[in-house]
Amino acid sequence: MSKDLQPTVDPTKMGLGRSIAVLTSGGDAQGMNAAVRATVRVGIYTGAKVYFVHEGYQGLVDGGENICLATWESVSMMLQLGGTVIGSARCKDFRTREGRMKAACNLVKLGITNLCVIGGDGSLTGANEFRTEWSGLLVDLVRAGKITEEEAKKSSHLNIVGIVGSIDNDFCGTDMTIGTDSALHRIIEVVDAITTTAQSHQRTFILEVMGRHCGYLALVTALACGADWVFIPEMPPDDGWENHLCRRLSDVTRGSRLNVIIVAEGAMCKDGKPITSDQIKKLVTDRLGFDTRTTVLGHVQRGGTPSAFDRILGSRMGVEAVMALLEATPDTPACVVTLSGNHAIRLPLMECVQVTKEVTAAMAQGRFDDAIKLRGKSFENNWNTYKLLAHINPPDAKSNINVAIMNIGAPCAGMNSAVRAAVRMGIIQGHSMLAVHEGFDGLAQGQIEPLTWTSVSGWTGKGGSMLGTKRTLPGKRLEEISQNIAKFNIHALVIIGGFEAYVGGLELVQAREKYEEMCIPIVVIPATVSNNVPGSDFSIGADTALNTITSTCDRIKQSAAGTKRRVFIVETMGGYCGYLATMAGLAAGADAAYIFEEKFDIKDLEIKVHLFSGNSRIIYCSLFKRNESCNSNYTTDFIFNLYSEEGKGIFDCRKNVLGHMQQGGTPTPFDRNFGTKMGAKAVLWLTDKLKECYRHGRIFANTADSACVLGMRKRALTFQPLAELKEDTDFEHRIPKTQWWLKIRPIMKILAKYDIKLDTFEHADMEHVIKKRSFLGK
């Protein structure tokens, strides 16, 4: 809700007398249903009428049964469905003024003056054009006798809000579009499957992914799987790339049995000629004689179940779209709800469309550096990280610096991606990289050995910790640790892990007063399913755990579909941190998520029991999430027994304790990409810090800013001193004192039909796309 909205306004009355229509247009994308569901339910929550428009703009033009009233129940059980339940279609009629007049007439007759459009830039541009000429359309309709003056007066203004649904992530102004993460899941599943067979036969695989005008899918896939080469339309390869590619593939020093080349379908040379997967296959086969296979994924990338990320993204955008519509005035420009870091923001629709078009213009004019920058910081950072890690020839000059890497705490998916990126970035900088096995115990016992470029090959797709990890803290073994830091001449330390990694780093910093050997630069990279490390909004591994929980809940709901009237209590991990329970609750459509951070009592449990034991609701399947340490008395068994007793003859109750399966499995694309960027950035920071700390022929680092946590804060990766983060830490419960995701809990509650009146949502104000003229060639 916007900051300028008076807190006295009751959100459940905001939409009274208002009507909202929601449609999906253009290509489908996984997660669209989550956005539709959120739009409908939050619209109803505010008191508005909400209408489905079936078959996109075609349904808007045809009217009749294509525009129908939505109910709370009509969007049940659709979170886990791919595509769009209300249908999408390309519509030639809407491109004509006559077609738009029909659409306007249909909306006016139903009193609809708020339109939420979920689609790509073409669909959103069409919506803005519709809004711009709305007044003229009403005049023509009155003149033609299709509507009355009174009807025209009541519908004098049309509000438009867009939500971008596109697997290509080709819309400027947002870090991610709905469907992109799910498409990456499909691609990575194929890459992992290909990898096993390719390594068996020592083959080269060429994978073509979607992206006619945008190389995001290809670029992130290349980062996530450690591809040998990637072709994207924004940055064509230099002339003579054929020779460079063949040299890289034939480089025996890499020691790999597998070569992977990722190609975006819109890849091209600098002269504009397309680069096809068949062309690359012929090149590799003819020049190198390698056994080469080509896989073109096609529409499989659009299919399947949406990822947890896309469900949460769609839900948040749907909520914000309704708020934007109800807060809009005739002077408010049509806006689009986008994502920047972990924040939902509103941007003027046509500014975003304009920048998106300028990317295409930059590519057409050969201004490829500008095209990369116009795509946004997220895309540019991905490209820069890929360029650095694609380097395979270590520099001749060595830095004489030894950087040690270790994993601390419980294992989680994505740790190995961070280690791999850190090792390779260190080697590129000329450093010698050392593996510390088994955490601080291994550092104390001297379980340290060199890591090479090839020793971390294939690590991005492996779960757990290849280095081995333990929860032991260094406090009791500082003497031995300091001796081994000196013995192995360690100049810098990368600690990858959870809350123990953070506390262990603090103990090393505190020991600097006694042990001079500890005066080296230290960086902690958060990696834990609990997402409870101070200094970072996200931890490596949490996304994989979240998807594991969400997919398990999908199976639970499916098993209950035939039985009906069944309640499930699902216990998630996370210690005292309720991140997993809350986010999984939102992604799986849970009825409640009980967490430590938000106190609850027996009355809260009783309310839910009475809701289901009454006749006010038909129970098909209800999910309750419980964070493992949310309350020492209201345990999973207690809630199960309570609901089982109270629900006799009305509903059955089951419980599921998911346990350590949440820590296992292969990392998701998000965790692979996040881990890769964190590992690379950590070593680059250490390299700069080592130069600062070099005094009189040796390294001496004793300032607070020489030991930091590298974290994602709002919209950027930042380094924060360990010592400064102590103020924001609840050491007893192992959680940060401030946690951004708590602002999302009201969304989960509203979508679960809590009887609440909240004054605040996670709100967004209108911002603007910052156009840097130097990028635009002006």
JSON list of C-alpha atoms in Angstrom, two decimals, residues 181 184-185 188-189 192 220 224-225 307-309 412-414 417 460-463 539-548 664-676:
[
{"chain": "A", "resi": 181, "resn": "ASP", "atom": "CA", "xyz": [12.89, -19.06, -13.11]},
{"chain": "A", "resi": 184, "resn": "LEU", "atom": "CA", "xyz": [15.52, -22.18, -16.07]},
{"chain": "A", "resi": 185, "resn": "HIS", "atom": "CA", "xyz": [14.42, -25.16, -13.96]},
{"chain": "A", "resi": 188, "resn": "ILE", "atom": "CA", "xyz": [18.86, -27.14, -15.96]},
{"chain": "A", "resi": 189, "resn": "GLU", "atom": "CA", "xyz": [16.99, -30.44, -15.60]},
{"chain": "A", "resi": 192, "resn": "ASP", "atom": "CA", "xyz": [21.93, -32.29, -15.73]},
{"chain": "A", "resi": 220, "resn": "VAL", "atom": "CA", "xyz": [22.20, -17.81, -16.72]},
{"chain": "A", "resi": 224, "resn": "ALA", "atom": "CA", "xyz": [24.65, -22.32, -13.70]},
{"chain": "A", "resi": 225, "resn": "CYS", "atom": "CA", "xyz": [26.23, -25.26, -15.52]},
{"chain": "A", "resi": 307, "resn": "SER", "atom": "CA", "xyz": [8.91, -22.97, -9.38]},
{"chain": "A", "resi": 308, "resn": "ALA", "atom": "CA", "xyz": [8.48, -21.65, -5.86]},
{"chain": "A", "resi": 309, "resn": "PHE", "atom": "CA", "xyz": [10.13, -18.39, -6.94]},
{"chain": "A", "resi": 412, "resn": "CYS", "atom": "CA", "xyz": [23.16, -27.13, 1.54]},
{"chain": "A", "resi": 413, "resn": "ALA", "atom": "CA", "xyz": [22.73, -27.10, -2.22]},
{"chain": "A", "resi": 414, "resn": "GLY", "atom": "CA", "xyz": [24.75, -24.36, -3.92]},
{"chain": "A", "resi": 417, "resn": "SER", "atom": "CA", "xyz": [28.88, -23.54, -6.90]},
{"chain": "A", "resi": 460, "resn": "THR", "atom": "CA", "xyz": [27.97, -26.46, -9.91]},
{"chain": "A", "resi": 461, "resn": "GLY", "atom": "CA", "xyz": [25.39, -29.21, -10.26]},
{"chain": "A", "resi": 462, "resn": "LYS", "atom": "CA", "xyz": [26.34, -31.14, -7.12]},
{"chain": "A", "resi": 463, "resn": "GLY", "atom": "CA", "xyz": [24.46, -30.76, -3.86]},
{"chain": "A", "resi": 539, "resn": "SER", "atom": "CA", "xyz": [21.35, -17.36, 1.67]},
{"chain": "A", "resi": 540, "resn": "ILE", "atom": "CA", "xyz": [22.63, -19.92, -0.82]},
{"chain": "A", "resi": 541, "resn": "GLY", "atom": "CA", "xyz": [20.60, -23.12, -0.46]},
{"chain": "A", "resi": 542, "resn": "ALA", "atom": "CA", "xyz": [17.34, -21.59, 0.73]},
{"chain": "A", "resi": 543, "resn": "ASP", "atom": "CA", "xyz": [15.80, -21.56, -2.77]},
{"chain": "A", "resi": 544, "resn": "THR", "atom": "CA", "xyz": [16.54, -25.27, -3.28]},
{"chain": "A", "resi": 545, "resn": "ALA", "atom": "CA", "xyz": [15.01, -26.13, 0.09]},
{"chain": "A", "resi": 546, "resn": "LEU", "atom": "CA", "xyz": [11.99, -23.97, -0.68]},
{"chain": "A", "resi": 547, "resn": "ASN", "atom": "CA", "xyz": [11.40, -25.79, -3.97]},
{"chain": "A", "resi": 548, "resn": "THR", "atom": "CA", "xyz": [11.76, -29.15, -2.23]},
{"chain": "A", "resi": 664, "resn": "GLY", "atom": "CA", "xyz": [19.61, -32.41, -0.10]},
{"chain": "A", "resi": 665, "resn": "GLY", "atom": "CA", "xyz": [19.17, -32.61, -3.84]},
{"chain": "A", "resi": 666, "resn": "THR", "atom": "CA", "xyz": [20.77, -30.79, -6.74]},
{"chain": "A", "resi": 667, "resn": "PRO", "atom": "CA", "xyz": [20.84, -27.00, -6.47]},
{"chain": "A", "resi": 668, "resn": "THR", "atom": "CA", "xyz": [18.23, -24.94, -8.28]},
{"chain": "A", "resi": 669, "resn": "PRO", "atom": "CA", "xyz": [19.27, -22.52, -11.05]},
{"chain": "A", "resi": 670, "resn": "PHE", "atom": "CA", "xyz": [18.88, -19.63, -8.59]},
{"chain": "A", "resi": 671, "resn": "ASP", "atom": "CA", "xyz": [21.26, -21.20, -6.06]},
{"chain": "A", "resi": 672, "resn": "ARG", "atom": "CA", "xyz": [23.79, -22.15, -8.72]},
{"chain": "A", "resi": 673, "resn": "ASN", "atom": "CA", "xyz": [23.77, -18.66, -10.19]},
{"chain": "A", "resi": 674, "resn": "PHE", "atom": "CA", "xyz": [23.69, -16.92, -6.80]},
{"chain": "A", "resi": 675, "resn": "GLY", "atom": "CA", "xyz": [26.51, -19.09, -5.48]},
{"chain": "A", "resi": 676, "resn": "THR", "atom": "CA", "xyz": [28.58, -18.46, -8.60]}
]
